[in-house]
Short mmCIF file of C-alpha atoms in Angstrom, two decimals:
data_model
loop_
_atom_site.label_atom_id
_atom_site.label_comp_id
_atom_site.label_asym_id
_atom_site.label_seq_id
_atom_site.Cartn_x
_atom_site.Cartn_y
_atom_site.Cartn_z
CA MET M 30 7.71 1.89 -4.38
CA SER M 31 11.05 3.14 -2.94
CA ASN M 32 12.95 7.08 -3.32
CA ALA M 33 15.63 5.43 -5.43
CA ARG M 34 13.83 3.77 -8.37
CA ALA M 35 12.78 7.52 -9.88
CA THR M 36 14.75 6.98 -12.66
CA HIS M 37 13.04 3.12 -13.35
CA LEU M 38 8.87 4.38 -12.35
CA THR M 39 9.86 7.26 -14.97
CA ARG M 40 10.75 5.59 -17.42
CA ARG M 41 7.63 3.55 -17.16
CA GLY M 42 5.53 6.48 -15.96
CA ILE M 43 4.88 5.09 -12.58
CA LEU M 44 5.25 7.19 -10.21
CA ALA M 45 5.12 6.73 -6.46
CA ALA M 46 1.72 5.84 -4.18
CA GLY M 47 2.16 7.99 -2.09
CA GLY M 48 3.04 10.95 -4.64
CA ALA M 49 6.78 9.51 -1.99
CA LEU M 50 8.67 9.27 -5.00
CA GLY M 51 11.82 10.44 -7.16
CA LEU M 52 12.24 8.18 -6.23
CA GLY M 53 10.91 -21.70 -5.40
CA ALA M 54 8.93 -23.39 -2.65
CA VAL M 55 5.51 -22.91 -2.54
CA LEU M 56 3.88 -20.81 0.71
CA ALA M 57 3.03 -23.39 2.90
CA ALA M 58 -0.26 -24.46 4.47
CA CYS M 59 -0.99 -23.21 7.06
CA GLY M 60 -1.78 -25.30 10.52
CA ASP M 61 -5.74 -25.14 11.87
CA ASP M 62 -4.30 -22.19 14.35
CA ASP M 63 -3.76 -20.36 11.30
CA ALA M 64 -6.64 -20.21 9.82
CA SER M 65 -8.22 -19.93 13.12
CA LYS M 66 -6.58 -16.36 13.45
CA ASN M 67 -7.37 -15.24 9.45
CA GLY M 68 -10.83 -16.40 9.65
CA GLY M 69 -11.79 -17.39 6.68
CA SER M 70 -9.34 -20.65 5.75
CA ASP M 71 -12.25 -22.83 6.28
CA ALA M 72 -14.56 -21.01 3.67
CA ALA M 73 -11.63 -21.01 0.88
CA LYS M 74 -10.97 -24.89 1.29
CA ALA M 75 -14.91 -24.62 0.56
CA ALA M 76 -15.32 -22.50 -2.74
CA LYS M 77 -16.52 -22.99 -5.22
CA SER M 78 -15.43 -25.61 -7.82
CA GLY M 79 -17.84 -24.71 -10.75
CA PRO M 80 -16.46 -21.76 -13.70
CA TRP M 81 -14.73 -18.39 -11.89
CA THR M 82 -15.07 -14.95 -12.65
CA PHE M 83 -13.57 -11.31 -12.25
CA LYS M 84 -14.25 -8.13 -13.65
CA ASP M 85 -11.12 -6.59 -12.43
CA ASP M 86 -10.59 -1.76 -12.18
CA ARG M 87 -8.73 -2.22 -15.47
CA GLY M 88 -12.20 -2.72 -17.21
CA THR M 89 -11.09 -6.42 -17.40
CA THR M 90 -13.44 -9.31 -17.20
CA VAL M 91 -11.20 -12.97 -16.05
CA LYS M 92 -13.44 -16.42 -16.61
CA LEU M 93 -11.47 -19.66 -15.12
CA ASP M 94 -13.28 -22.82 -15.42
CA LYS M 95 -12.91 -23.09 -11.61
CA THR M 96 -12.00 -20.86 -8.28
CA PRO M 97 -8.13 -20.32 -9.03
CA ALA M 98 -6.22 -22.17 -6.22
CA ASN M 99 -2.57 -21.48 -8.20
CA ILE M 100 -2.19 -17.49 -7.22
CA VAL M 101 0.02 -15.61 -7.25
CA ALA M 102 0.51 -12.73 -5.98
CA PHE M 103 2.39 -8.44 -5.04
CA THR M 104 2.88 -8.92 -1.97
CA GLY M 105 1.29 -6.12 -0.56
CA VAL M 106 -2.08 -7.74 -1.64
CA ALA M 107 -1.29 -10.73 -0.97
CA ALA M 108 -1.39 -9.82 2.79
CA ALA M 109 -4.42 -8.91 2.46
CA LEU M 110 -6.11 -11.74 1.03
CA PHE M 111 -4.30 -13.83 3.63
CA ASP M 112 -6.38 -11.82 6.21
CA TYR M 113 -9.11 -12.92 4.41
CA GLY M 114 -8.50 -16.37 4.71
CA ILE M 115 -6.79 -16.29 1.41
CA GLU M 116 -4.18 -18.70 0.70
CA VAL M 117 -1.05 -17.75 -2.37
CA LYS M 118 1.17 -19.71 -4.20
CA GLY M 119 4.40 -17.02 -5.07
CA VAL M 120 4.89 -13.12 -4.08
CA PHE M 121 6.68 -11.28 -5.85
CA GLY M 122 7.53 -7.28 -4.55
CA PRO M 123 9.06 -6.38 -0.84
CA THR M 124 8.70 -9.74 0.90
CA THR M 125 11.61 -9.15 3.14
CA THR M 126 14.76 -7.16 4.70
CA LYS M 127 18.60 -7.84 4.57
CA ASP M 128 18.41 -9.18 8.14
CA GLY M 129 15.31 -11.60 6.70
CA LYS M 130 12.05 -10.55 8.66
CA ALA M 131 8.91 -9.84 6.70
CA ASP M 132 9.00 -6.25 5.05
CA VAL M 133 5.93 -3.69 6.42
CA GLN M 134 3.97 -4.92 3.22
CA ALA M 135 4.54 -8.77 4.09
CA GLY M 136 1.64 -8.18 6.79
CA ASP M 137 0.64 -11.08 8.86
CA MET M 138 2.31 -13.89 6.46
CA ASP M 139 4.41 -15.95 7.56
CA VAL M 140 7.59 -15.18 5.04
CA SER M 141 10.03 -18.19 5.51
CA LYS M 142 6.75 -20.34 4.23
CA LEU M 143 6.49 -17.86 0.90
CA THR M 144 8.30 -18.50 -2.19
CA VAL M 145 9.34 -15.03 -4.13
CA LEU M 146 9.57 -14.66 -7.17
CA GLY M 147 11.20 -11.09 -6.52
CA ASN M 148 11.96 -9.12 -3.38
CA GLU M 149 13.33 -5.87 -5.65
CA TRP M 150 12.53 -3.37 -8.34
CA GLY M 151 12.87 -5.02 -11.00
CA GLN M 152 13.50 -8.88 -10.00
CA PHE M 153 10.75 -11.45 -10.58
CA ASN M 154 12.18 -14.66 -11.87
CA ILE M 155 9.73 -16.53 -14.45
CA GLU M 156 10.80 -19.65 -14.37
CA LYS M 157 9.77 -20.01 -10.77
CA TYR M 158 7.02 -18.74 -11.68
CA ALA M 159 6.04 -21.14 -14.86
CA GLY M 160 6.88 -23.47 -11.99
CA LEU M 161 3.62 -22.76 -9.53
CA ALA M 162 1.78 -22.78 -12.76
CA PRO M 163 -0.38 -19.72 -11.36
CA ASP M 164 -3.90 -19.67 -12.30
CA VAL M 165 -4.39 -15.62 -12.39
CA LEU M 166 -2.14 -13.60 -11.28
CA ILE M 167 -2.79 -10.27 -8.65
CA SER M 168 -1.25 -7.17 -8.28
CA THR M 169 -2.50 -3.09 -8.14
CA MET M 170 -2.14 -0.25 -10.09
CA PHE M 171 -0.91 3.30 -9.61
CA ASP M 172 -1.38 4.79 -13.30
CA ALA M 173 -4.26 5.05 -15.12
CA ALA M 174 -3.35 2.74 -17.81
CA GLY M 175 -3.30 -0.37 -16.03
CA THR M 176 0.19 -1.13 -15.60
CA LEU M 177 0.42 -4.40 -13.10
CA TRP M 178 2.39 -2.96 -10.15
CA TYR M 179 6.28 -5.09 -9.45
CA VAL M 180 5.42 -6.49 -12.96
CA PRO M 181 8.53 -5.75 -15.06
CA GLU M 182 8.17 -4.01 -17.38
CA GLU M 183 10.67 -5.90 -20.20
CA SER M 184 9.44 -9.42 -18.78
CA LYS M 185 5.72 -8.83 -18.54
CA ASP M 186 4.63 -10.31 -22.58
CA LYS M 187 6.17 -13.20 -21.50
CA ILE M 188 5.02 -12.88 -17.54
CA LEU M 189 1.22 -12.42 -18.27
CA LYS M 190 1.61 -15.39 -21.43
CA LEU M 191 1.14 -17.56 -17.77
CA ALA M 192 -1.86 -16.72 -16.70
CA PRO M 193 -5.10 -14.28 -16.69
CA SER M 194 -4.51 -11.65 -14.63
CA VAL M 195 -6.04 -9.29 -12.43
CA GLY M 196 -5.12 -5.11 -11.12
CA LEU M 197 -6.97 -3.41 -8.28
CA SER M 198 -6.91 0.53 -8.44
CA VAL M 199 -4.96 2.28 -6.13
CA PHE M 200 -4.60 4.88 -8.14
CA ASP M 201 -6.31 8.51 -7.79
CA VAL M 202 -8.94 6.78 -5.76
CA GLN M 203 -9.63 6.85 -1.73
CA MET M 204 -8.94 4.09 0.45
CA PRO M 205 -12.78 2.28 1.13
CA GLN M 206 -12.95 1.83 -2.52
CA PRO M 207 -9.76 -0.57 -2.82
CA LEU M 208 -11.43 -1.64 0.50
CA GLN M 209 -14.45 -2.76 -0.84
CA ARG M 210 -12.79 -3.98 -4.35
CA MET M 211 -9.89 -6.18 -2.13
CA LEU M 212 -14.05 -7.58 -0.41
CA ALA M 213 -15.08 -8.29 -3.27
CA LEU M 214 -12.40 -10.09 -4.43
CA ALA M 215 -11.61 -12.49 -1.70
CA GLU M 216 -15.80 -12.99 -1.43
CA SER M 217 -15.11 -14.15 -5.39
CA LEU M 218 -12.19 -16.81 -4.37
CA GLY M 219 -13.80 -18.27 -1.32
CA ALA M 220 -13.70 -16.06 1.15
CA ASP M 221 -16.90 -15.90 3.98
CA VAL M 222 -17.05 -12.16 3.56
CA LYS M 223 -20.11 -12.19 5.52
CA SER M 224 -18.15 -14.15 9.44
CA ALA M 225 -18.47 -12.58 12.61
CA LYS M 226 -14.56 -11.70 12.19
CA ILE M 227 -14.63 -9.67 8.75
CA VAL M 228 -18.22 -7.22 10.34
CA GLU M 229 -16.71 -6.94 12.94
CA ALA M 230 -13.12 -5.32 11.56
CA LYS M 231 -14.87 -3.35 9.16
CA LYS M 232 -17.63 -1.34 11.70
CA LYS M 233 -14.00 -1.16 13.91
CA PHE M 234 -12.28 0.74 10.14
CA GLU M 235 -16.02 2.75 9.74
CA THR M 236 -15.19 3.99 13.78
CA ALA M 237 -11.71 4.86 13.55
CA ALA M 238 -12.45 6.88 10.70
CA GLU M 239 -15.19 8.72 12.00
CA ARG M 240 -12.89 9.15 15.04
CA LEU M 241 -10.54 10.59 12.04
CA ARG M 242 -13.43 13.06 10.97
CA LYS M 243 -14.11 14.32 14.23
CA ALA M 244 -10.04 14.65 15.01
CA ALA M 245 -10.40 16.95 12.61
CA LYS M 246 -13.34 19.54 13.05
CA ALA M 247 -12.03 19.36 16.37
CA ARG M 248 -8.90 20.80 15.25
CA PRO M 249 -8.69 22.00 11.80
CA GLU M 250 -5.67 24.37 12.68
CA ILE M 251 -3.20 20.98 12.79
CA LYS M 252 -1.49 21.06 9.63
CA VAL M 253 -0.60 17.65 8.39
CA LEU M 254 2.51 16.76 5.82
CA ALA M 255 3.47 13.94 4.07
CA GLY M 256 6.88 13.61 3.32
CA SER M 257 9.21 10.78 2.85
CA ALA M 258 13.25 10.66 3.20
CA SER M 259 16.61 9.47 0.97
CA GLN M 260 19.50 10.07 1.36
CA ASP M 261 19.39 13.76 -0.72
CA ILE M 262 16.04 14.47 -1.15
CA PHE M 263 13.04 14.80 0.82
CA TYR M 264 9.28 14.10 -0.67
CA VAL M 265 6.40 16.34 0.61
CA SER M 266 3.77 14.56 -1.27
CA GLY M 267 0.09 15.87 -2.24
CA SER M 268 -3.22 14.99 -1.30
CA ASN M 269 -4.17 13.69 -4.59
CA LEU M 270 -3.93 10.66 -6.05
CA SER M 271 -2.26 8.88 -2.93
CA ILE M 272 -5.35 5.91 -1.22
CA ASP M 273 -4.33 7.32 1.51
CA LEU M 274 -4.39 11.05 1.55
CA GLU M 275 -7.15 11.68 -1.02
CA TYR M 276 -9.59 9.85 2.08
CA PHE M 277 -7.72 11.60 4.72
CA LYS M 278 -8.40 15.14 3.04
CA ALA M 279 -12.09 14.30 2.55
CA LEU M 280 -12.78 13.21 6.22
CA GLY M 281 -11.56 16.95 6.72
CA VAL M 282 -7.41 16.86 7.64
CA ASN M 283 -5.71 19.54 7.12
CA ILE M 284 -2.73 17.83 4.72
CA VAL M 285 0.15 20.21 3.40
CA GLU M 286 -0.26 21.26 0.48
CA PRO M 287 3.70 21.59 -2.05
CA SER M 288 3.31 24.13 -5.24
CA ALA M 289 1.58 23.56 -7.93
CA LYS M 290 4.44 23.85 -10.08
CA ALA M 291 6.09 21.18 -7.94
CA LEU M 292 3.46 18.69 -8.31
CA LYS M 293 3.03 19.43 -11.96
CA ALA M 294 6.38 18.39 -12.14
CA SER M 295 5.97 15.09 -10.34
CA GLY M 296 2.77 13.95 -12.53
CA GLY M 297 0.50 15.56 -9.84
CA TRP M 298 2.11 13.02 -6.47
CA PHE M 299 4.95 15.50 -5.32
CA GLU M 300 7.57 18.33 -4.14
CA ASN M 301 11.35 17.14 -4.15
CA LEU M 302 13.09 19.66 -1.54
CA SER M 303 16.63 19.72 -0.39
CA TRP M 304 17.34 18.45 3.04
CA GLU M 305 18.69 23.05 3.26
CA SER M 306 14.61 23.86 2.24
CA VAL M 307 13.47 20.28 4.83
CA ASP M 308 11.35 23.49 6.97
CA LYS M 309 9.38 24.55 3.87
CA TYR M 310 6.16 23.69 4.45
CA PRO M 311 4.95 24.60 7.99
CA ALA M 312 3.71 21.31 9.37
CA ASP M 313 2.53 20.22 13.28
CA VAL M 314 2.61 16.39 12.29
CA ILE M 315 4.29 15.24 9.71
CA ILE M 316 3.76 10.68 8.62
CA MET M 317 6.63 9.57 7.21
CA ASP M 318 6.60 6.68 4.98
CA ASP M 319 7.14 3.64 6.93
CA ARG M 320 8.77 1.33 3.47
CA THR M 321 11.96 -0.47 4.35
CA SER M 322 12.96 1.28 0.96
CA THR M 323 12.71 4.52 2.88
CA ILE M 324 15.10 5.98 5.35
CA GLN M 325 12.98 6.06 8.54
CA PRO M 326 13.18 9.74 11.27
CA ALA M 327 14.92 7.52 13.63
CA ASP M 328 18.33 7.10 11.45
CA ILE M 329 17.80 10.83 9.54
CA THR M 330 20.88 12.76 10.65
CA GLU M 331 20.12 15.86 8.76
CA ALA M 332 20.54 19.41 11.29
CA THR M 333 17.48 20.71 9.30
CA TRP M 334 15.12 18.38 9.81
CA LYS M 335 15.81 17.78 13.78
CA LYS M 336 15.41 21.35 14.26
CA LEU M 337 11.71 21.02 12.28
CA PRO M 338 8.91 22.50 14.94
CA ALA M 339 6.52 18.62 14.98
CA VAL M 340 10.39 16.81 14.68
CA LYS M 341 11.36 19.04 17.81
CA ALA M 342 7.27 18.52 19.98
CA GLY M 343 7.64 14.17 19.50
CA GLN M 344 4.77 15.32 16.47
CA VAL M 345 5.62 12.57 13.71
CA ILE M 346 4.01 8.94 13.14
CA ALA M 347 4.64 6.48 10.53
CA ARG M 348 2.19 6.51 7.61
CA THR M 349 1.75 3.98 5.01
CA PRO M 350 1.98 4.63 1.41
CA GLU M 351 0.77 1.72 0.14
CA PRO M 352 -1.88 -0.15 2.89
CA ILE M 353 -2.79 -3.91 3.09
CA LEU M 354 -6.04 -3.58 1.96
CA SER M 355 -7.81 -5.37 4.26
CA TYR M 356 -10.38 -3.56 7.32
CA ASP M 357 -7.60 -5.25 9.70
CA LYS M 358 -4.67 -3.67 7.80
CA CYS M 359 -6.14 0.01 7.47
CA THR M 360 -8.31 0.49 10.94
CA PRO M 361 -4.91 1.10 12.60
CA ILE M 362 -3.81 3.77 10.09
CA LEU M 363 -6.64 6.15 10.67
CA ASP M 364 -7.15 5.82 14.47
CA LYS M 365 -3.28 6.64 14.68
CA LEU M 366 -3.13 9.66 11.96
CA ALA M 367 -6.63 11.05 14.95
CA GLU M 368 -4.96 10.44 17.87
CA ALA M 369 -1.88 12.53 16.34
CA ILE M 370 -3.72 15.23 15.49
CA GLU M 371 -6.28 14.70 18.93
CA ASN M 372 -2.88 15.09 21.18
CA ALA M 373 -0.60 17.57 18.89
CA LYS M 374 0.22 20.62 19.83
CA LYS M 375 0.01 23.86 17.57
CA VAL M 376 3.21 24.55 16.21
CA ALA M 377 3.39 26.17 12.85
#
């Protein structure tokens, strides 16, 4: 999801995961080394061969004669499943950058071995998808209507006729909930969720959450602003709807809130600011959208940005509006914010 896609998303009625919108080859089998790193591949290979059932967040129950083997998923979902040892046949969504490297949403997957059905918004190669003989399609959902993320509206009927679909909600819930749902999905697909690796990953996440809670409690005066940059607009996200910001707020983080009027205009996600008014909301720490579709802090040239107290103090860190939903990938998000708050100077 990017700021540049605002018009497409308005037509679909979907807004950004972080409120930051104004917006084929088969995956090669991993070797033993990859399996040991993921900690769940052996379990996945040994998945039960009997009937498979999973009730998704739309309330839809998918029933198959056996555990899905040919899985196609949104890139971020595939990356989360990969962390649990579950491999997919194909992906859609931001997977590779222009130079061929892995997009941030691809996580630890080897993108050179992935069948990419579409790397950008609106792209989805139906012919390639059919050729994979998919058992199930899995994506996230950023609205209450159950719209599958990155499944093009204009071709969704053709796509969804080829295989059952599973949707996991990342709309107006806190981070732990979709993390639990992804873990449950991975378990149903054969992941050994009781493995030492996964148990330890969950424990580290809980420790990081407690660290952030303590940091927020000790430094309630530190204001944290969630921003996203495009060529003409700077987006300030509200704390509602996004799984990360809702969780940060629940842990006590002092999130800078856009005006209620501005939030209403965007469906509750964000406020559009011109670069001339980027200083509208004082902040001590700025967390910036890390998706490759947005302009990163080091590349922002506007003088008004460079004059912001948080920027001058070096108190700008990355934000991941679309977290890879594994405990391993979400733990650093909490730790980095906790560290930023712990060390922040009061500059706002």
